[in-house]
GROMACS .gro file of C-alpha atoms in nm:
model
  441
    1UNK     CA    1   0.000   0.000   0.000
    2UNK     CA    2   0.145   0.296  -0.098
    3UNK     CA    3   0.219   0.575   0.168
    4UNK     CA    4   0.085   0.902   0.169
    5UNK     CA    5   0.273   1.224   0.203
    6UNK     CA    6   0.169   1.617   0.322
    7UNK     CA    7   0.132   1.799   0.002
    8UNK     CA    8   0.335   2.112   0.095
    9UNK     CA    9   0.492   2.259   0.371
   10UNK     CA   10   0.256   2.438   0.522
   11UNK     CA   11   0.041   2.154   0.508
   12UNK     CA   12   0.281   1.996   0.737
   13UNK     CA   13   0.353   2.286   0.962
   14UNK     CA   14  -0.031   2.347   1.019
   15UNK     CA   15  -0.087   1.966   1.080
   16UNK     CA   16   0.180   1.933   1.304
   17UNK     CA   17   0.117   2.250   1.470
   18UNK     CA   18  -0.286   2.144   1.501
   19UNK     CA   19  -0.167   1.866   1.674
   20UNK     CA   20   0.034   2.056   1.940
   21UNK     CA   21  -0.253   2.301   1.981
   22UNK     CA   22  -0.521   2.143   2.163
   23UNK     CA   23  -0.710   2.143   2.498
   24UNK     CA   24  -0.325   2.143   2.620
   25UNK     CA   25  -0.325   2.526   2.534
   26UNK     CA   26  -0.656   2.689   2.607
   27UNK     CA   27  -0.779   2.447   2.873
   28UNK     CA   28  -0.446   2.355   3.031
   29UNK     CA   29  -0.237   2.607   2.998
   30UNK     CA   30  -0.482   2.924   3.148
   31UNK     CA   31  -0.530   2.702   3.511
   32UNK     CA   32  -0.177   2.541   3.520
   33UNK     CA   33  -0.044   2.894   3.449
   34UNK     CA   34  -0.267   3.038   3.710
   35UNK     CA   35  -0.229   2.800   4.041
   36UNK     CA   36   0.147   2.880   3.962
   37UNK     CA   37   0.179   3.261   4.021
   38UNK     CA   38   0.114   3.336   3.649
   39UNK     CA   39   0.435   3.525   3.453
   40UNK     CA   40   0.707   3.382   3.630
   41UNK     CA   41   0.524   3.039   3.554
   42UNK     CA   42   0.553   3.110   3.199
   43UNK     CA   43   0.918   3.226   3.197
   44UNK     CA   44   1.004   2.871   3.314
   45UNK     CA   45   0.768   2.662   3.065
   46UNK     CA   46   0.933   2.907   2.797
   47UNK     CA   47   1.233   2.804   2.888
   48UNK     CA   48   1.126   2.432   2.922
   49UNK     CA   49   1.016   2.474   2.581
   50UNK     CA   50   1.298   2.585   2.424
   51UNK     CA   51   1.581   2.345   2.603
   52UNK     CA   52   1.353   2.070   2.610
   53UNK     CA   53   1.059   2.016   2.383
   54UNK     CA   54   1.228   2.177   2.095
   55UNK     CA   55   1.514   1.925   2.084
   56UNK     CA   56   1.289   1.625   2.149
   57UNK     CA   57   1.026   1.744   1.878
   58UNK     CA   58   1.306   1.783   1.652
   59UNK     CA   59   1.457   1.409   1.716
   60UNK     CA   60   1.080   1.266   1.677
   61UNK     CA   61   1.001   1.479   1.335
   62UNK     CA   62   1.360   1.315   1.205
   63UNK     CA   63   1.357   0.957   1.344
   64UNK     CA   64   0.978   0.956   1.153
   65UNK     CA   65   1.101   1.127   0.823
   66UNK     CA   66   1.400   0.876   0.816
   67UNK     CA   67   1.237   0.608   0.899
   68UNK     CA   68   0.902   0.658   0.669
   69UNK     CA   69   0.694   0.460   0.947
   70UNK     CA   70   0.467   0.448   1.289
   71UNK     CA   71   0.640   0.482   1.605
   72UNK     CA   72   0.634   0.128   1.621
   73UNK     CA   73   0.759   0.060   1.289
   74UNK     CA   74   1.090   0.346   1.284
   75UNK     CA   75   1.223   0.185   1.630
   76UNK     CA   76   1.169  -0.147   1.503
   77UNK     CA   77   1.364  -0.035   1.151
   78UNK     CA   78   1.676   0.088   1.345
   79UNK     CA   79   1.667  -0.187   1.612
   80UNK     CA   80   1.533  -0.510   1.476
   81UNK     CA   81   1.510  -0.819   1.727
   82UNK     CA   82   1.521  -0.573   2.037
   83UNK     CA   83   1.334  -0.462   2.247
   84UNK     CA   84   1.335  -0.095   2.183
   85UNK     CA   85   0.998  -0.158   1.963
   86UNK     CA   86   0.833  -0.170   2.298
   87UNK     CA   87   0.870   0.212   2.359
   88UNK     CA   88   0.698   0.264   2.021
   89UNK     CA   89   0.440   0.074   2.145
   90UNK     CA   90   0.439   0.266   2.478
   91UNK     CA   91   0.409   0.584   2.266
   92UNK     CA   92   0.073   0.457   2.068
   93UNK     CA   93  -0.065   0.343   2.408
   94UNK     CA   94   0.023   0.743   2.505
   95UNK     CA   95  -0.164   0.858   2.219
   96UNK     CA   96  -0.434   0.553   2.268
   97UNK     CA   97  -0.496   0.670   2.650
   98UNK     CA   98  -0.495   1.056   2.653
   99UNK     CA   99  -0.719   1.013   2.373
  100UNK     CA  100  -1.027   0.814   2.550
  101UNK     CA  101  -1.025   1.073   2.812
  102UNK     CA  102  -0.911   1.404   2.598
  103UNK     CA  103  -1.260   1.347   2.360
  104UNK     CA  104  -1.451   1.339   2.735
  105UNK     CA  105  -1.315   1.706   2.811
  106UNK     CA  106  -1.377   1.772   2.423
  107UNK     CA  107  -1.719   1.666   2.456
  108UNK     CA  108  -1.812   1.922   2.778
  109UNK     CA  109  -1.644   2.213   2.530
  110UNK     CA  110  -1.915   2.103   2.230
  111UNK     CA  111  -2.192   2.092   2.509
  112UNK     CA  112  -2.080   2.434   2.636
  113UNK     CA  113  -2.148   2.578   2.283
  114UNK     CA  114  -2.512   2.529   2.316
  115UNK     CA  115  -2.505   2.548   2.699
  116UNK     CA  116  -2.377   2.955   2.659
  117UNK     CA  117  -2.673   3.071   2.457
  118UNK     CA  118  -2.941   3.004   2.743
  119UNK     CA  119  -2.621   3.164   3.056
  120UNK     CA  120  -2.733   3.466   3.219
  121UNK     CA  121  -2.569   3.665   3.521
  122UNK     CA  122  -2.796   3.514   3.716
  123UNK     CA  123  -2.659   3.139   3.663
  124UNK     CA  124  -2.543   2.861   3.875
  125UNK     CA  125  -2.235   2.796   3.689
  126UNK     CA  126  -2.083   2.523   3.941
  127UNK     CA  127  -2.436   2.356   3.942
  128UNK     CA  128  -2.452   2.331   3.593
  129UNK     CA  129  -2.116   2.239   3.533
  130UNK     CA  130  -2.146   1.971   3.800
  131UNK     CA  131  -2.490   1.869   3.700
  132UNK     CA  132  -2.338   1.811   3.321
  133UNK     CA  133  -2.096   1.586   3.422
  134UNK     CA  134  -2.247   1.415   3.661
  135UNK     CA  135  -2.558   1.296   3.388
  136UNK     CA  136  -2.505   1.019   3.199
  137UNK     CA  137  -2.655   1.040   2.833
  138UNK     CA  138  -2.545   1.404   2.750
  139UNK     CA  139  -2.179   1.304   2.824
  140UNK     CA  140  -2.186   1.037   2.670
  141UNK     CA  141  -2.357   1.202   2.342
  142UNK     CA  142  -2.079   1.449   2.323
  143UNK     CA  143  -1.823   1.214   2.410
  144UNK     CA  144  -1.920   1.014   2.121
  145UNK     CA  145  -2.015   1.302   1.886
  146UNK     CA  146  -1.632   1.433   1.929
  147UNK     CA  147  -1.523   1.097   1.863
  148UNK     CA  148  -1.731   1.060   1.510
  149UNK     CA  149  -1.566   1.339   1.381
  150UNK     CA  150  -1.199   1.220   1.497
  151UNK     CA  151  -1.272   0.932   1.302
  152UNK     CA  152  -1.410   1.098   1.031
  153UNK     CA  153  -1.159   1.278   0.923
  154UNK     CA  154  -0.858   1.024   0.998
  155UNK     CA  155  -1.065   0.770   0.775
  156UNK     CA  156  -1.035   1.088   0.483
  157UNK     CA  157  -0.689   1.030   0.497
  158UNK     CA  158  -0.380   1.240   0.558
  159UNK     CA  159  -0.416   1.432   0.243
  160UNK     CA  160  -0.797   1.450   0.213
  161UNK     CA  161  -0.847   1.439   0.572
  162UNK     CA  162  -0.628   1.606   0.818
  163UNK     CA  163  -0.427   1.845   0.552
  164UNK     CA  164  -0.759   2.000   0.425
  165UNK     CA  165  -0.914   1.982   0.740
  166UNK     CA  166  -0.607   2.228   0.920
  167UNK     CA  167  -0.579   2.464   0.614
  168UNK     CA  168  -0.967   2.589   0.726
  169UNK     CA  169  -0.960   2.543   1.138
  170UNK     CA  170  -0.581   2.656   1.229
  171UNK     CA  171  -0.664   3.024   1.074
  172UNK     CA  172  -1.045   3.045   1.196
  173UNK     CA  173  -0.866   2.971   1.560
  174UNK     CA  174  -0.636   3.247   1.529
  175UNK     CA  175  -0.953   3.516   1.422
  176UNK     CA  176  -1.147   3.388   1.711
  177UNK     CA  177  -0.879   3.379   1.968
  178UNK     CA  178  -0.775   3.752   1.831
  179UNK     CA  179  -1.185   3.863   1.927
  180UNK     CA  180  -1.126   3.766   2.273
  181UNK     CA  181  -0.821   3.891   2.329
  182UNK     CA  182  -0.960   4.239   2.233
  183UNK     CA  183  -1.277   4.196   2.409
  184UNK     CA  184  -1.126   4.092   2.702
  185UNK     CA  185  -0.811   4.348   2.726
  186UNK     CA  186  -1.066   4.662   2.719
  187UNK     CA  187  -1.265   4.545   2.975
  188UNK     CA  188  -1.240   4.784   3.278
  189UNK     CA  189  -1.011   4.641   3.517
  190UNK     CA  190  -0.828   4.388   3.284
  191UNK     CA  191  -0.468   4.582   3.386
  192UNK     CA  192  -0.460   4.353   3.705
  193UNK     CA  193  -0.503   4.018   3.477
  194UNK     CA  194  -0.229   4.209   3.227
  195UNK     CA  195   0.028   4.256   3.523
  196UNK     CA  196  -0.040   3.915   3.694
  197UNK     CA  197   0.032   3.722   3.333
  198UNK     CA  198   0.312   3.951   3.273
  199UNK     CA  199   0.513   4.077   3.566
  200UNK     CA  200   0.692   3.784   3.721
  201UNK     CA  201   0.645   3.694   4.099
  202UNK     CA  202   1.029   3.515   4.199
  203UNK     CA  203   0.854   3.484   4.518
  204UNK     CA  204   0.640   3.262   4.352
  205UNK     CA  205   0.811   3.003   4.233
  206UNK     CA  206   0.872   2.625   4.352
  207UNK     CA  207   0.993   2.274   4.268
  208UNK     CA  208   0.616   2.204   4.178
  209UNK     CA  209   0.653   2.499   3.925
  210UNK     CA  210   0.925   2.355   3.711
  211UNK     CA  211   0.793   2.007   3.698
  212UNK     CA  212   0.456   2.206   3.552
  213UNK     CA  213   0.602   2.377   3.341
  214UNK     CA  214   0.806   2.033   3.177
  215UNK     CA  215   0.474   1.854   3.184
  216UNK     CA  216   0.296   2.136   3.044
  217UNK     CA  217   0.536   2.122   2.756
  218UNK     CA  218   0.522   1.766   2.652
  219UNK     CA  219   0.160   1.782   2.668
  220UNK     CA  220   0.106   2.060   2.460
  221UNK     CA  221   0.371   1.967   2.195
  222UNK     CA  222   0.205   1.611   2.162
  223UNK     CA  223   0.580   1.476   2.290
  224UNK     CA  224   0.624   1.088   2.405
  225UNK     CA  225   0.266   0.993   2.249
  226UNK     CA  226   0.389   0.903   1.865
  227UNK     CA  227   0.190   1.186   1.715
  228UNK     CA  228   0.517   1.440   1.584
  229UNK     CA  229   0.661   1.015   1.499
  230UNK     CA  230   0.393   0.981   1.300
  231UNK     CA  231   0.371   1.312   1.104
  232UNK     CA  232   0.725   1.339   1.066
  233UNK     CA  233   0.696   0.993   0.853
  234UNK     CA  234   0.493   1.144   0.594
  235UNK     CA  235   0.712   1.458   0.560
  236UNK     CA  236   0.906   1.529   0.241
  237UNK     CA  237   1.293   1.453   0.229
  238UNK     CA  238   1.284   1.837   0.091
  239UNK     CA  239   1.197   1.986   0.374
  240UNK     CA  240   1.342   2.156   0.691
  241UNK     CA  241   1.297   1.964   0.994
  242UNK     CA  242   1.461   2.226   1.196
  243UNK     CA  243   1.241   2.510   1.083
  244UNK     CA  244   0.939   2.341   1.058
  245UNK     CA  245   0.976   2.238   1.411
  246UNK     CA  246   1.061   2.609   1.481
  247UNK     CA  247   0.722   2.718   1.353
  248UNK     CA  248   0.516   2.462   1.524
  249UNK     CA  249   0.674   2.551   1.856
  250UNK     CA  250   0.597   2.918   1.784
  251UNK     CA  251   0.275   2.875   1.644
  252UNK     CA  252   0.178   2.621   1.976
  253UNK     CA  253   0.320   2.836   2.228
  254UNK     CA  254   0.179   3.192   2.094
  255UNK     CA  255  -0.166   2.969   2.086
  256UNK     CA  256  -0.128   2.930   2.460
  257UNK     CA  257   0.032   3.270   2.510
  258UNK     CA  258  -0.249   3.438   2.353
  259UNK     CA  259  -0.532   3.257   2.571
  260UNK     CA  260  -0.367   3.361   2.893
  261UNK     CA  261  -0.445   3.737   2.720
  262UNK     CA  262  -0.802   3.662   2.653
  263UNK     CA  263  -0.832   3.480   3.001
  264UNK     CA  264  -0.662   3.646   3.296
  265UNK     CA  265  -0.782   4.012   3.222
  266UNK     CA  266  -1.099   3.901   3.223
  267UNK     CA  267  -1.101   3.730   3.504
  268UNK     CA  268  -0.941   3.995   3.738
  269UNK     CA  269  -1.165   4.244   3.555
  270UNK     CA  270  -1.456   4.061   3.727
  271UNK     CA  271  -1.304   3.993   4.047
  272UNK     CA  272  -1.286   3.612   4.058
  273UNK     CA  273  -0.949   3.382   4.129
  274UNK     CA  274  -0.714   3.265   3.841
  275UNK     CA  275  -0.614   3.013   4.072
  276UNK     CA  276  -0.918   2.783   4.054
  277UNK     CA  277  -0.809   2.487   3.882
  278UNK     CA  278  -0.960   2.303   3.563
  279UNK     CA  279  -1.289   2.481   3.644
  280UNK     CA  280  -1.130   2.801   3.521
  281UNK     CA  281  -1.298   2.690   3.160
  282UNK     CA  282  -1.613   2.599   3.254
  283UNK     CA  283  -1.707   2.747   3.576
  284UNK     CA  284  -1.557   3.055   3.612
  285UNK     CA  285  -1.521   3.209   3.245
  286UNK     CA  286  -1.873   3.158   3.169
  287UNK     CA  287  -1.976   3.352   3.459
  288UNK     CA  288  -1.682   3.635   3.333
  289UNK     CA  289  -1.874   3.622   2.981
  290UNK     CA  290  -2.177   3.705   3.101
  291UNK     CA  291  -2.131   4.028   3.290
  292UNK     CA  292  -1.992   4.188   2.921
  293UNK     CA  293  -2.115   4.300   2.677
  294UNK     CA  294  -2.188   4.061   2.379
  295UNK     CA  295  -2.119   3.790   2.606
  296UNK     CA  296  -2.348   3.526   2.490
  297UNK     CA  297  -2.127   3.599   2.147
  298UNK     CA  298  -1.837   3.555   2.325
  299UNK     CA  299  -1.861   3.244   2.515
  300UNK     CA  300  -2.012   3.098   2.207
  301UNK     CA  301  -1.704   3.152   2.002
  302UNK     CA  302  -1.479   3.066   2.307
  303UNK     CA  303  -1.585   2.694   2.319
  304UNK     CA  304  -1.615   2.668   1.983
  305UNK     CA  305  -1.209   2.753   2.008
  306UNK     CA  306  -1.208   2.546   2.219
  307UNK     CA  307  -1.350   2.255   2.001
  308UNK     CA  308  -1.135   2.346   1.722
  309UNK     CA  309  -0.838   2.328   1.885
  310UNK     CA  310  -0.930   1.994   2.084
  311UNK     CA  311  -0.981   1.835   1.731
  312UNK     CA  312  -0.671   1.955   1.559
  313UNK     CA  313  -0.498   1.727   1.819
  314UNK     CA  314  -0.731   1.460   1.870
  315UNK     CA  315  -0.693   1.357   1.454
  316UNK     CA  316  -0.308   1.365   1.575
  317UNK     CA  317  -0.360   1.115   1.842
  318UNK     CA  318  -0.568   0.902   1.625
  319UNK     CA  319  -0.335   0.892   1.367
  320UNK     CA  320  -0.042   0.696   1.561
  321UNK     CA  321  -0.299   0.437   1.624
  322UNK     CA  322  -0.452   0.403   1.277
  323UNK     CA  323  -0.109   0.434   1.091
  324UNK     CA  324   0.053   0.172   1.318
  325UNK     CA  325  -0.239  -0.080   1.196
  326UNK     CA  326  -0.179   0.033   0.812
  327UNK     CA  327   0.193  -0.026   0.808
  328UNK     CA  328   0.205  -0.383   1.019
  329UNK     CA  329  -0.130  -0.492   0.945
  330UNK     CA  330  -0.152  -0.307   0.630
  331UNK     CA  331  -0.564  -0.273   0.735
  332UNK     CA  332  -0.740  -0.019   0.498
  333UNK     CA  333  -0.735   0.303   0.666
  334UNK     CA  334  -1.144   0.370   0.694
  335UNK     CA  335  -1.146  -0.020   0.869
  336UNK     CA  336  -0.834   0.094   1.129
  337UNK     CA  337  -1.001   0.439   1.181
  338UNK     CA  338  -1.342   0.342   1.282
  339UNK     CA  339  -1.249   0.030   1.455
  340UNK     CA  340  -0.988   0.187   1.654
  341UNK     CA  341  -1.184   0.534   1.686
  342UNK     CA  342  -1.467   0.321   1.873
  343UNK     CA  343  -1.267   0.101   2.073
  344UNK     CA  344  -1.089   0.445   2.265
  345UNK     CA  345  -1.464   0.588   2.289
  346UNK     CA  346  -1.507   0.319   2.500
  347UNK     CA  347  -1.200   0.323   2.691
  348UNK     CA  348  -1.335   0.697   2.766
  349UNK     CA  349  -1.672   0.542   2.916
  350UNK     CA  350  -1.504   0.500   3.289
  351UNK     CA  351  -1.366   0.822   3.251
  352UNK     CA  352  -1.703   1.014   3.172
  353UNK     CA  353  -1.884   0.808   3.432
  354UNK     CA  354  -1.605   0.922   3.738
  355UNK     CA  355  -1.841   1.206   3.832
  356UNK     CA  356  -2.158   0.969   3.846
  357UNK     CA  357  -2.178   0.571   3.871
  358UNK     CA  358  -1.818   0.533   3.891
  359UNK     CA  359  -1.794   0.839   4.126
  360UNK     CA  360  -1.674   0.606   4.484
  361UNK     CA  361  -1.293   0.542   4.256
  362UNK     CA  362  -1.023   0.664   4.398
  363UNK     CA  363  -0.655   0.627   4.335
  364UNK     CA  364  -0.459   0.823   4.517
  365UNK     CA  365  -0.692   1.055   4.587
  366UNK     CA  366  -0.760   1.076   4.226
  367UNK     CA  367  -1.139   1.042   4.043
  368UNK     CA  368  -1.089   0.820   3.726
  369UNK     CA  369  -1.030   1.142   3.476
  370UNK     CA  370  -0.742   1.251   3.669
  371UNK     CA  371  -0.649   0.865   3.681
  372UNK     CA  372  -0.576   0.860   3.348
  373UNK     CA  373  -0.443   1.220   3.323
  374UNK     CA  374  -0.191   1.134   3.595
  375UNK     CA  375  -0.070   0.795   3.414
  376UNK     CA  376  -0.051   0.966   3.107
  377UNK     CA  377   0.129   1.274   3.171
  378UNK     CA  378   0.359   1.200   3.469
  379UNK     CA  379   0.429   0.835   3.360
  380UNK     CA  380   0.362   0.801   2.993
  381UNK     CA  381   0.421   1.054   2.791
  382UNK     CA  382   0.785   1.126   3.001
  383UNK     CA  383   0.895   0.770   3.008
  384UNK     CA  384   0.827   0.752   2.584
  385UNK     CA  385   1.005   1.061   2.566
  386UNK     CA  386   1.321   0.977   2.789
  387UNK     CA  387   1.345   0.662   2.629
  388UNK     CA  388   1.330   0.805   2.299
  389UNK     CA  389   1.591   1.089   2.342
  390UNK     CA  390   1.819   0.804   2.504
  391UNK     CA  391   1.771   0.614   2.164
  392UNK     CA  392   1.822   0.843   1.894
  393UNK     CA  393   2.079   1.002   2.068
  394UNK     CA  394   2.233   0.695   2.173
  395UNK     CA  395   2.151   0.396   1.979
  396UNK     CA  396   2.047   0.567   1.624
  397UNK     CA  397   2.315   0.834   1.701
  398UNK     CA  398   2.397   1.221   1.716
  399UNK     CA  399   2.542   1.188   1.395
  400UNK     CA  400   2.304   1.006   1.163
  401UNK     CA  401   1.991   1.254   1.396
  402UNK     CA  402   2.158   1.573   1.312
  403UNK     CA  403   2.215   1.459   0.921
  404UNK     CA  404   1.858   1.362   0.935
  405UNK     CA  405   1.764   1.671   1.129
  406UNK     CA  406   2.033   1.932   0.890
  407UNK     CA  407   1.907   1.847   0.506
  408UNK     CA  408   1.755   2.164   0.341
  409UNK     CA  409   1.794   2.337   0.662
  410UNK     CA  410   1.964   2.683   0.675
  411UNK     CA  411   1.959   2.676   1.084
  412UNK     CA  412   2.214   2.351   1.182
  413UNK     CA  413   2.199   2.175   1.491
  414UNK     CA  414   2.531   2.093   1.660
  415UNK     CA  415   2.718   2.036   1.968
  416UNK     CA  416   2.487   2.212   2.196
  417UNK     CA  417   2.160   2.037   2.059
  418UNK     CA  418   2.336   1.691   2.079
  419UNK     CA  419   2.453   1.747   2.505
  420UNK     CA  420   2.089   1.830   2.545
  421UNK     CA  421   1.961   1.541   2.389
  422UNK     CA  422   2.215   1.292   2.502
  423UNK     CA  423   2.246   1.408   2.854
  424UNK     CA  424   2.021   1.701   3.011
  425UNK     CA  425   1.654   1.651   2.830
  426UNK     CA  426   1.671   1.251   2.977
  427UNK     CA  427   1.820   1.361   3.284
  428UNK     CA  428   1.590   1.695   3.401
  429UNK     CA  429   1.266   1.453   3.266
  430UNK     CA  430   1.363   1.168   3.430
  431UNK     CA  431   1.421   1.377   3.793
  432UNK     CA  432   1.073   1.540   3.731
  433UNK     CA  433   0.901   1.211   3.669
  434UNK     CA  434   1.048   1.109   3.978
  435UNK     CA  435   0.931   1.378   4.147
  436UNK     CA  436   0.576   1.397   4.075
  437UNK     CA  437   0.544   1.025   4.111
  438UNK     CA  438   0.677   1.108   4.491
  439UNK     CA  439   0.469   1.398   4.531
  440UNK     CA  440   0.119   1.184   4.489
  441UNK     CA  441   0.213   0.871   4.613
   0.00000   0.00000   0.00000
């Protein structure tokens, strides 16, 4: 079966970026950012960013484009009869996992679309917030809506599907985000939210906040799941690895960048705490929308960001699944797509149901969501990306990564980029995982 390829550049870039921009940035980012003292937070995920995800996305886009395969298929090219296949295999489960659960939090943005047109000042946002997840058919409904169009448009195909689908969402997320950001910067009051987000706090900082910020950035640059493997193996040998990889990171991080702008001036305009958690989204910003002008408008267009953004990365995540049962199986792709596509929206069932039959679970003081979001985050996705850096930096090699990495490229990696990879991305990763592992147990 012959292989597919991105059509142009920017067809990549956009993908790739799509991918990295997800719930990660305008869910994630606003309440991780916020229970962390806000602009000194984001100094140190910058930073995390740069020394960290940037090498690591770079090594993934390579070891895909030189390998032509799924994560599972490029380690077991380099490394036959090994057992370094098996973190290819941890990276699909990544993608596999965070997927069943990511369509659940995808599926309360979609609801939230229609729930804003009936919000008025006068609203019990917890209550309906809690009420919604704590139903069973409307989560569900959404849960499995979100997933039909995952499928959908992995079962068009890379070309047909994801390319096309990219060239219309990534720009329509930028004009939305853009409306907030202006809406929610002339508010009256919004210079608090402006000097929170932007004048560091030194005082603020802790261990806690640089393990956040190193989580933050695999999550939101799709790292240790498969997804930049997978893309990467249908990029063109003509291409740049090292500046497409430049513009996804700055298109992903000026995505989450610009929702702390339309978020946290807001919400000191009105008063209310950036610090409150994942219930920033859904609890406290529709309550912000409705004492504004034109709020209805906005909170419509907010979760329909939102939803954009959480399906630009959810196709990603389906992807590494679907094109690992293409090229070992070689299944047709609309038979690996909806198979696959139905199997994780039932892996998300326990998830959804944590708030109502399956609401006595705890794990370590965890409901099931946060389960899965733990595993997946502070186990997962850092273990598949230690493990990778270790191999192509040590088994694949610095040499045959940065040859990879250098063709068509007018920015070279060198000396520096190889100590990082070799030595301080496994080693600062592998101390955080550590660390956050300690801190819940």
């Amino acid at each position: 079966m012959e292989r597919e390829n991105w059509t142009s550049r920017l067809g990549f870039i956009l993908a790739a970026s799509g991918s990295a921009i997800g719930l990660g940035n305008i869910w994630r980012f606003p309440f991780v950012t916020g229970t962390n003292g806000g602009a000194i937070f984001i100094l140190i995920y910058l930073a995390s960013i740069l020394f960290i995800g940037y090498p690591i996305l770079v090594s993934e886009m390579s070891f895909g484009r030189f390998t032509s395969k799924n994560p599972i298929g490029a380690f077991k090219k380099i490394a036959p009869k090994t057992a370094w296949p098996w973190v290819g295999a941890l990276g699909v489960l990544s993608g596999f996992t965070i997927l069943s659960y990511y369509s659940v939090v995808a599926g309360w943005g979609m609801a939230y679309i229609v729930k804003s047109i009936n919000f008025t000042a006068e609203s019990n946002f917890p209550a309906i917030f809690s009420t919604h997840i704590s139903s069973l058919a409307e989560p569900i409904l959404w849960h499995g809506i979100f997933m039909f169009l995952t499928i959908a448009v992995i079962g068009a195909g890379v070309v047909n599907g994801i390319q096309r689908l990219v060239k219309v969402l990534m720009p329509i997320l930028f004009v939305i985000m853009f409306l907030l950001i202006i809406r929610s910067v002339t508010l009256e009051g919004a210079a608090a939210g402006l000097e929170f987000y932007l004048k560091p706090d030194f005082s603020a900082i802790t261990f806690q906040t640089f393990t956040d910020a190193i989580s933050q950035a695999f999550f939101t640059l799709s790292l240790g799941m498969g997804a930049i493997i997978t893309y990467g193996s249908y990029l063109s040998e003509k291409e740049s690895i090292n500046e497409s990889a430049g513009y996804v990171l700055i298109f992903d991080t000026a995505v989450a960048l610009l929702a702390g702008f339309a978020i946290f001036p807001a919400v000191f305009a009105f008063g209310l705490d950036p610090a409150s958690g994942p219930g920033l989204t859904f609890i406290t910003l529709p309550a912000v929308f409705t004492q504004m002008p034109f709020g209805i408008f906005f909170s419509v267009i907010f979760f329909l960001l939102l939803t954009i953004a959480a399906l630009t990365s959810s196709i990603s995540m389906l992807e590494v699944v679907v094109s690992f049962l293409i090229d070992e199986y070689n299944w047709q792709r609309k038979k690996a797509s909806y198979l696959m596509g139905f199997l994780i929206f039932l892996v998300g069932i326990p998830p959804l149901l944590g708030y109502s039959s399956f609401s006595n679970f705890s794990f370590l003081g965890m409901d099931v969501l946060d389960t899965y979001d733990w595993f997946s985050n502070y186990i997962l996705l850092p273990g598949c990306g230690i493990l990778t850096s270790i191999f192509v930096g040590h088994i694949w090699g610095i040499e045959n990564l940065t040859k990879e990495a250098n063709k068509n490229s007018r920015f070279k990696m060198g000396s520096i980029y190889a100590l990082l990879l070799k030595y301080i991305v496994p080693a600062v990763v592998l101390f955080m995982m550590i660390f956050n592992i300690y801190q819940t147990v």
